[in-house]
Structures are given as structure tokens and as C-alpha cells.
Amino acid sequence: MDMKKSALIIIDIQNVYFEKGRYYLPYAKIAVKNAVKILTSWREENRTVIHVKHQFKILVDAKRLNEIHHKVAPLTNEIVIEKKYPNSFLKTDLLKILQEINISNVVIIGMMSNMCVDTT
């Protein structure tokens, strides 16, 4: 795999999954710990990182809960895509961005592997 044409896409590692409630994931802390390892490696090699965050329809504390978890928060030079559907490509600019920066290989990590990661 040509790493210059590769991007790490981090999907939906957001605060909403870490707190008790409708979207709580019991193993979120383990998942983010593993994501940090991968993200750190990509950043050390100056590889492309793209963050995807879902806009959950939450009534209480929506802004904070929708934010990307601080342990994998995007740096200023990293791309952030906001989505409203499980598929990160549906009605977003993700494909256009990948094409514009000449990415042909992706590594995908994130939350809800049976939903948003799988759908993407």
C-alpha cells in the first residue's frame, strides 16, 4: 500500500458514546485507547487523517455530546467531515476530498463498527 496515497478515517469517536444514555457503548474506553495508538502512528508519519463526526439529534447537551472525544480530537491541519447518516459518504464531501488529495487507500476505524464503520 502506497502510504502517500493513504488516509486514516476516524468515524464517530464522539463524547455521546462515553456517557450513560441512549448511545452509551460499554467498551468505548477500550476502543478510544486503541484508536489513539493508530492515530499517533499516523501523525508521527505525517500521514493524512480525516475525522468524521455524526450530528446526533440530542436534546440535552447536544453540542458537547456531539464533539469528537478529546483523546482523538482533530489537529488544525486535519480534515473534519460532518454527517447526518451512518454512511460517511452519503451527502458529504468525503469522496470529493479523497479524490482532491489523491487518496486511493483508506484505513477506517471508529465507533459502531456494525453500523457507521460498516456502512462507510
PDB file of C-alpha atoms in Angstrom:
ATOM      1  CA  MET A   1       0.000   0.000   0.000  1.00  0.00           C
ATOM      2  CA  ASP A   2       1.340   3.390  -1.007  1.00  0.00           C
ATOM      3  CA  MET A   3       1.178   5.324   2.269  1.00  0.00           C
ATOM      4  CA  LYS A   4       1.375   8.665   0.435  1.00  0.00           C
ATOM      5  CA  LYS A   5      -1.974   7.816  -1.152  1.00  0.00           C
ATOM      6  CA  SER A   6      -3.465   6.509   2.086  1.00  0.00           C
ATOM      7  CA  ALA A   7      -5.676   8.157   4.674  1.00  0.00           C
ATOM      8  CA  LEU A   8      -6.835   7.208   8.132  1.00  0.00           C
ATOM      9  CA  ILE A   9     -10.553   7.855   8.519  1.00  0.00           C
ATOM     10  CA  ILE A  10     -11.768   8.017  12.111  1.00  0.00           C
ATOM     11  CA  ILE A  11     -15.524   7.652  12.330  1.00  0.00           C
ATOM     12  CA  ASP A  12     -17.720   8.903  15.168  1.00  0.00           C
ATOM     13  CA  ILE A  13     -15.448   8.648  18.182  1.00  0.00           C
ATOM     14  CA  GLN A  14     -17.611  11.175  19.979  1.00  0.00           C
ATOM     15  CA  ASN A  15     -18.479  12.004  23.564  1.00  0.00           C
ATOM     16  CA  VAL A  16     -22.018  10.644  23.218  1.00  0.00           C
ATOM     17  CA  TYR A  17     -20.705   7.067  23.329  1.00  0.00           C
ATOM     18  CA  PHE A  18     -18.838   7.551  26.597  1.00  0.00           C
ATOM     19  CA  GLU A  19     -21.695   8.674  28.827  1.00  0.00           C
ATOM     20  CA  LYS A  20     -24.660   6.738  30.170  1.00  0.00           C
ATOM     21  CA  GLY A  21     -27.654   7.214  27.953  1.00  0.00           C
ATOM     22  CA  ARG A  22     -29.188   6.071  24.710  1.00  0.00           C
ATOM     23  CA  TYR A  23     -25.891   5.840  22.800  1.00  0.00           C
ATOM     24  CA  TYR A  24     -23.589   4.635  25.575  1.00  0.00           C
ATOM     25  CA  LEU A  25     -21.093   1.962  24.495  1.00  0.00           C
ATOM     26  CA  PRO A  26     -19.658  -0.095  27.367  1.00  0.00           C
ATOM     27  CA  TYR A  27     -16.312  -0.656  25.617  1.00  0.00           C
ATOM     28  CA  ALA A  28     -15.838   2.890  24.329  1.00  0.00           C
ATOM     29  CA  LYS A  29     -12.799   3.490  26.559  1.00  0.00           C
ATOM     30  CA  ILE A  30     -11.047   0.431  25.144  1.00  0.00           C
ATOM     31  CA  ALA A  31     -11.897   1.470  21.589  1.00  0.00           C
ATOM     32  CA  VAL A  32     -10.565   5.006  22.027  1.00  0.00           C
ATOM     33  CA  LYS A  33      -7.376   3.660  23.619  1.00  0.00           C
ATOM     34  CA  ASN A  34      -6.740   1.554  20.507  1.00  0.00           C
ATOM     35  CA  ALA A  35      -7.685   4.432  18.223  1.00  0.00           C
ATOM     36  CA  VAL A  36      -5.125   6.665  19.948  1.00  0.00           C
ATOM     37  CA  LYS A  37      -2.384   4.143  19.154  1.00  0.00           C
ATOM     38  CA  ILE A  38      -3.278   4.102  15.467  1.00  0.00           C
ATOM     39  CA  LEU A  39      -3.788   7.867  15.269  1.00  0.00           C
ATOM     40  CA  THR A  40      -0.452   8.544  16.978  1.00  0.00           C
ATOM     41  CA  SER A  41       1.333   6.334  14.470  1.00  0.00           C
ATOM     42  CA  TRP A  42      -0.283   8.108  11.516  1.00  0.00           C
ATOM     43  CA  ARG A  43       0.521  11.529  12.935  1.00  0.00           C
ATOM     44  CA  GLU A  44       4.150  10.600  13.595  1.00  0.00           C
ATOM     45  CA  GLU A  45       4.472   9.653   9.919  1.00  0.00           C
ATOM     46  CA  ASN A  46       2.687  12.853   8.769  1.00  0.00           C
ATOM     47  CA  ARG A  47       0.010  10.815   7.006  1.00  0.00           C
ATOM     48  CA  THR A  48      -3.448  12.071   6.094  1.00  0.00           C
ATOM     49  CA  VAL A  49      -6.035  11.885   8.875  1.00  0.00           C
ATOM     50  CA  ILE A  50      -9.734  12.552   8.329  1.00  0.00           C
ATOM     51  CA  HIS A  51     -12.234  12.739  11.174  1.00  0.00           C
ATOM     52  CA  VAL A  52     -15.917  12.048  10.630  1.00  0.00           C
ATOM     53  CA  LYS A  53     -18.479  13.095  13.184  1.00  0.00           C
ATOM     54  CA  HIS A  54     -22.151  12.316  13.267  1.00  0.00           C
ATOM     55  CA  GLN A  55     -24.669  15.016  14.092  1.00  0.00           C
ATOM     56  CA  PHE A  56     -26.797  13.180  16.642  1.00  0.00           C
ATOM     57  CA  LYS A  57     -30.248  14.541  17.382  1.00  0.00           C
ATOM     58  CA  ILE A  58     -29.772  15.032  21.107  1.00  0.00           C
ATOM     59  CA  LEU A  59     -31.933  17.377  23.136  1.00  0.00           C
ATOM     60  CA  VAL A  60     -29.744  17.868  26.201  1.00  0.00           C
ATOM     61  CA  ASP A  61     -26.106  18.987  26.000  1.00  0.00           C
ATOM     62  CA  ALA A  62     -26.016  18.260  22.252  1.00  0.00           C
ATOM     63  CA  LYS A  63     -23.002  20.431  21.449  1.00  0.00           C
ATOM     64  CA  ARG A  64     -20.720  18.701  23.957  1.00  0.00           C
ATOM     65  CA  LEU A  65     -22.003  15.184  23.311  1.00  0.00           C
ATOM     66  CA  ASN A  66     -21.597  15.589  19.539  1.00  0.00           C
ATOM     67  CA  GLU A  67     -17.972  16.680  19.855  1.00  0.00           C
ATOM     68  CA  ILE A  68     -15.140  14.332  18.918  1.00  0.00           C
ATOM     69  CA  HIS A  69     -13.647  12.735  22.029  1.00  0.00           C
ATOM     70  CA  HIS A  70     -10.662  14.730  23.317  1.00  0.00           C
ATOM     71  CA  LYS A  71      -8.267  11.769  23.058  1.00  0.00           C
ATOM     72  CA  VAL A  72      -8.633  11.699  19.268  1.00  0.00           C
ATOM     73  CA  ALA A  73      -9.517  15.348  18.695  1.00  0.00           C
ATOM     74  CA  PRO A  74      -8.501  16.686  15.299  1.00  0.00           C
ATOM     75  CA  LEU A  75      -5.465  18.869  14.878  1.00  0.00           C
ATOM     76  CA  THR A  76      -5.896  22.110  12.947  1.00  0.00           C
ATOM     77  CA  ASN A  77      -4.422  20.582   9.780  1.00  0.00           C
ATOM     78  CA  GLU A  78      -6.720  17.543   9.844  1.00  0.00           C
ATOM     79  CA  ILE A  79      -9.965  17.355   7.901  1.00  0.00           C
ATOM     80  CA  VAL A  80     -13.307  17.057   9.706  1.00  0.00           C
ATOM     81  CA  ILE A  81     -16.409  15.839   7.890  1.00  0.00           C
ATOM     82  CA  GLU A  82     -19.842  16.204   9.475  1.00  0.00           C
ATOM     83  CA  LYS A  83     -22.543  13.714   8.553  1.00  0.00           C
ATOM     84  CA  LYS A  84     -26.212  13.062   9.235  1.00  0.00           C
ATOM     85  CA  TYR A  85     -26.382   9.455   8.039  1.00  0.00           C
ATOM     86  CA  PRO A  86     -24.490   6.266   9.009  1.00  0.00           C
ATOM     87  CA  ASN A  87     -22.620   6.230   5.670  1.00  0.00           C
ATOM     88  CA  SER A  88     -19.804   8.789   5.813  1.00  0.00           C
ATOM     89  CA  PHE A  89     -20.041   9.301   2.049  1.00  0.00           C
ATOM     90  CA  LEU A  90     -23.789   9.967   1.882  1.00  0.00           C
ATOM     91  CA  LYS A  91     -24.447  13.672   1.344  1.00  0.00           C
ATOM     92  CA  THR A  92     -20.932  14.692   2.447  1.00  0.00           C
ATOM     93  CA  ASP A  93     -17.802  15.845   0.610  1.00  0.00           C
ATOM     94  CA  LEU A  94     -15.737  12.849   1.750  1.00  0.00           C
ATOM     95  CA  LEU A  95     -15.320  11.268  -1.695  1.00  0.00           C
ATOM     96  CA  LYS A  96     -14.557  14.631  -3.302  1.00  0.00           C
ATOM     97  CA  ILE A  97     -11.925  15.378  -0.647  1.00  0.00           C
ATOM     98  CA  LEU A  98     -10.281  11.956  -1.047  1.00  0.00           C
ATOM     99  CA  GLN A  99     -10.107  12.483  -4.794  1.00  0.00           C
ATOM    100  CA  GLU A 100      -8.768  16.036  -4.474  1.00  0.00           C
ATOM    101  CA  ILE A 101      -5.896  14.939  -2.232  1.00  0.00           C
ATOM    102  CA  ASN A 102      -5.227  11.859  -4.361  1.00  0.00           C
ATOM    103  CA  ILE A 103      -6.129   9.213  -1.776  1.00  0.00           C
ATOM    104  CA  SER A 104      -6.685   5.717  -3.145  1.00  0.00           C
ATOM    105  CA  ASN A 105      -6.331   3.657   0.059  1.00  0.00           C
ATOM    106  CA  VAL A 106      -8.157   4.139   3.335  1.00  0.00           C
ATOM    107  CA  VAL A 107      -7.869   2.667   6.795  1.00  0.00           C
ATOM    108  CA  ILE A 108     -11.128   3.059   8.692  1.00  0.00           C
ATOM    109  CA  ILE A 109     -11.519   2.956  12.466  1.00  0.00           C
ATOM    110  CA  GLY A 110     -14.225   4.218  14.750  1.00  0.00           C
ATOM    111  CA  MET A 111     -17.334   3.635  16.755  1.00  0.00           C
ATOM    112  CA  MET A 112     -20.263   1.456  15.909  1.00  0.00           C
ATOM    113  CA  SER A 113     -18.446  -0.965  13.619  1.00  0.00           C
ATOM    114  CA  ASN A 114     -21.753  -2.731  12.979  1.00  0.00           C
ATOM    115  CA  MET A 115     -23.329   0.489  11.760  1.00  0.00           C
ATOM    116  CA  CYS A 116     -21.355   3.573  10.681  1.00  0.00           C
ATOM    117  CA  VAL A 117     -17.989   1.927  10.079  1.00  0.00           C
ATOM    118  CA  ASP A 118     -19.576  -0.956   8.156  1.00  0.00           C
ATOM    119  CA  THR A 119     -21.845   1.342   6.143  1.00  0.00           C
ATOM    120  CA  THR A 120     -18.972   3.624   5.182  1.00  0.00           C
TER     121      THR A 120
END
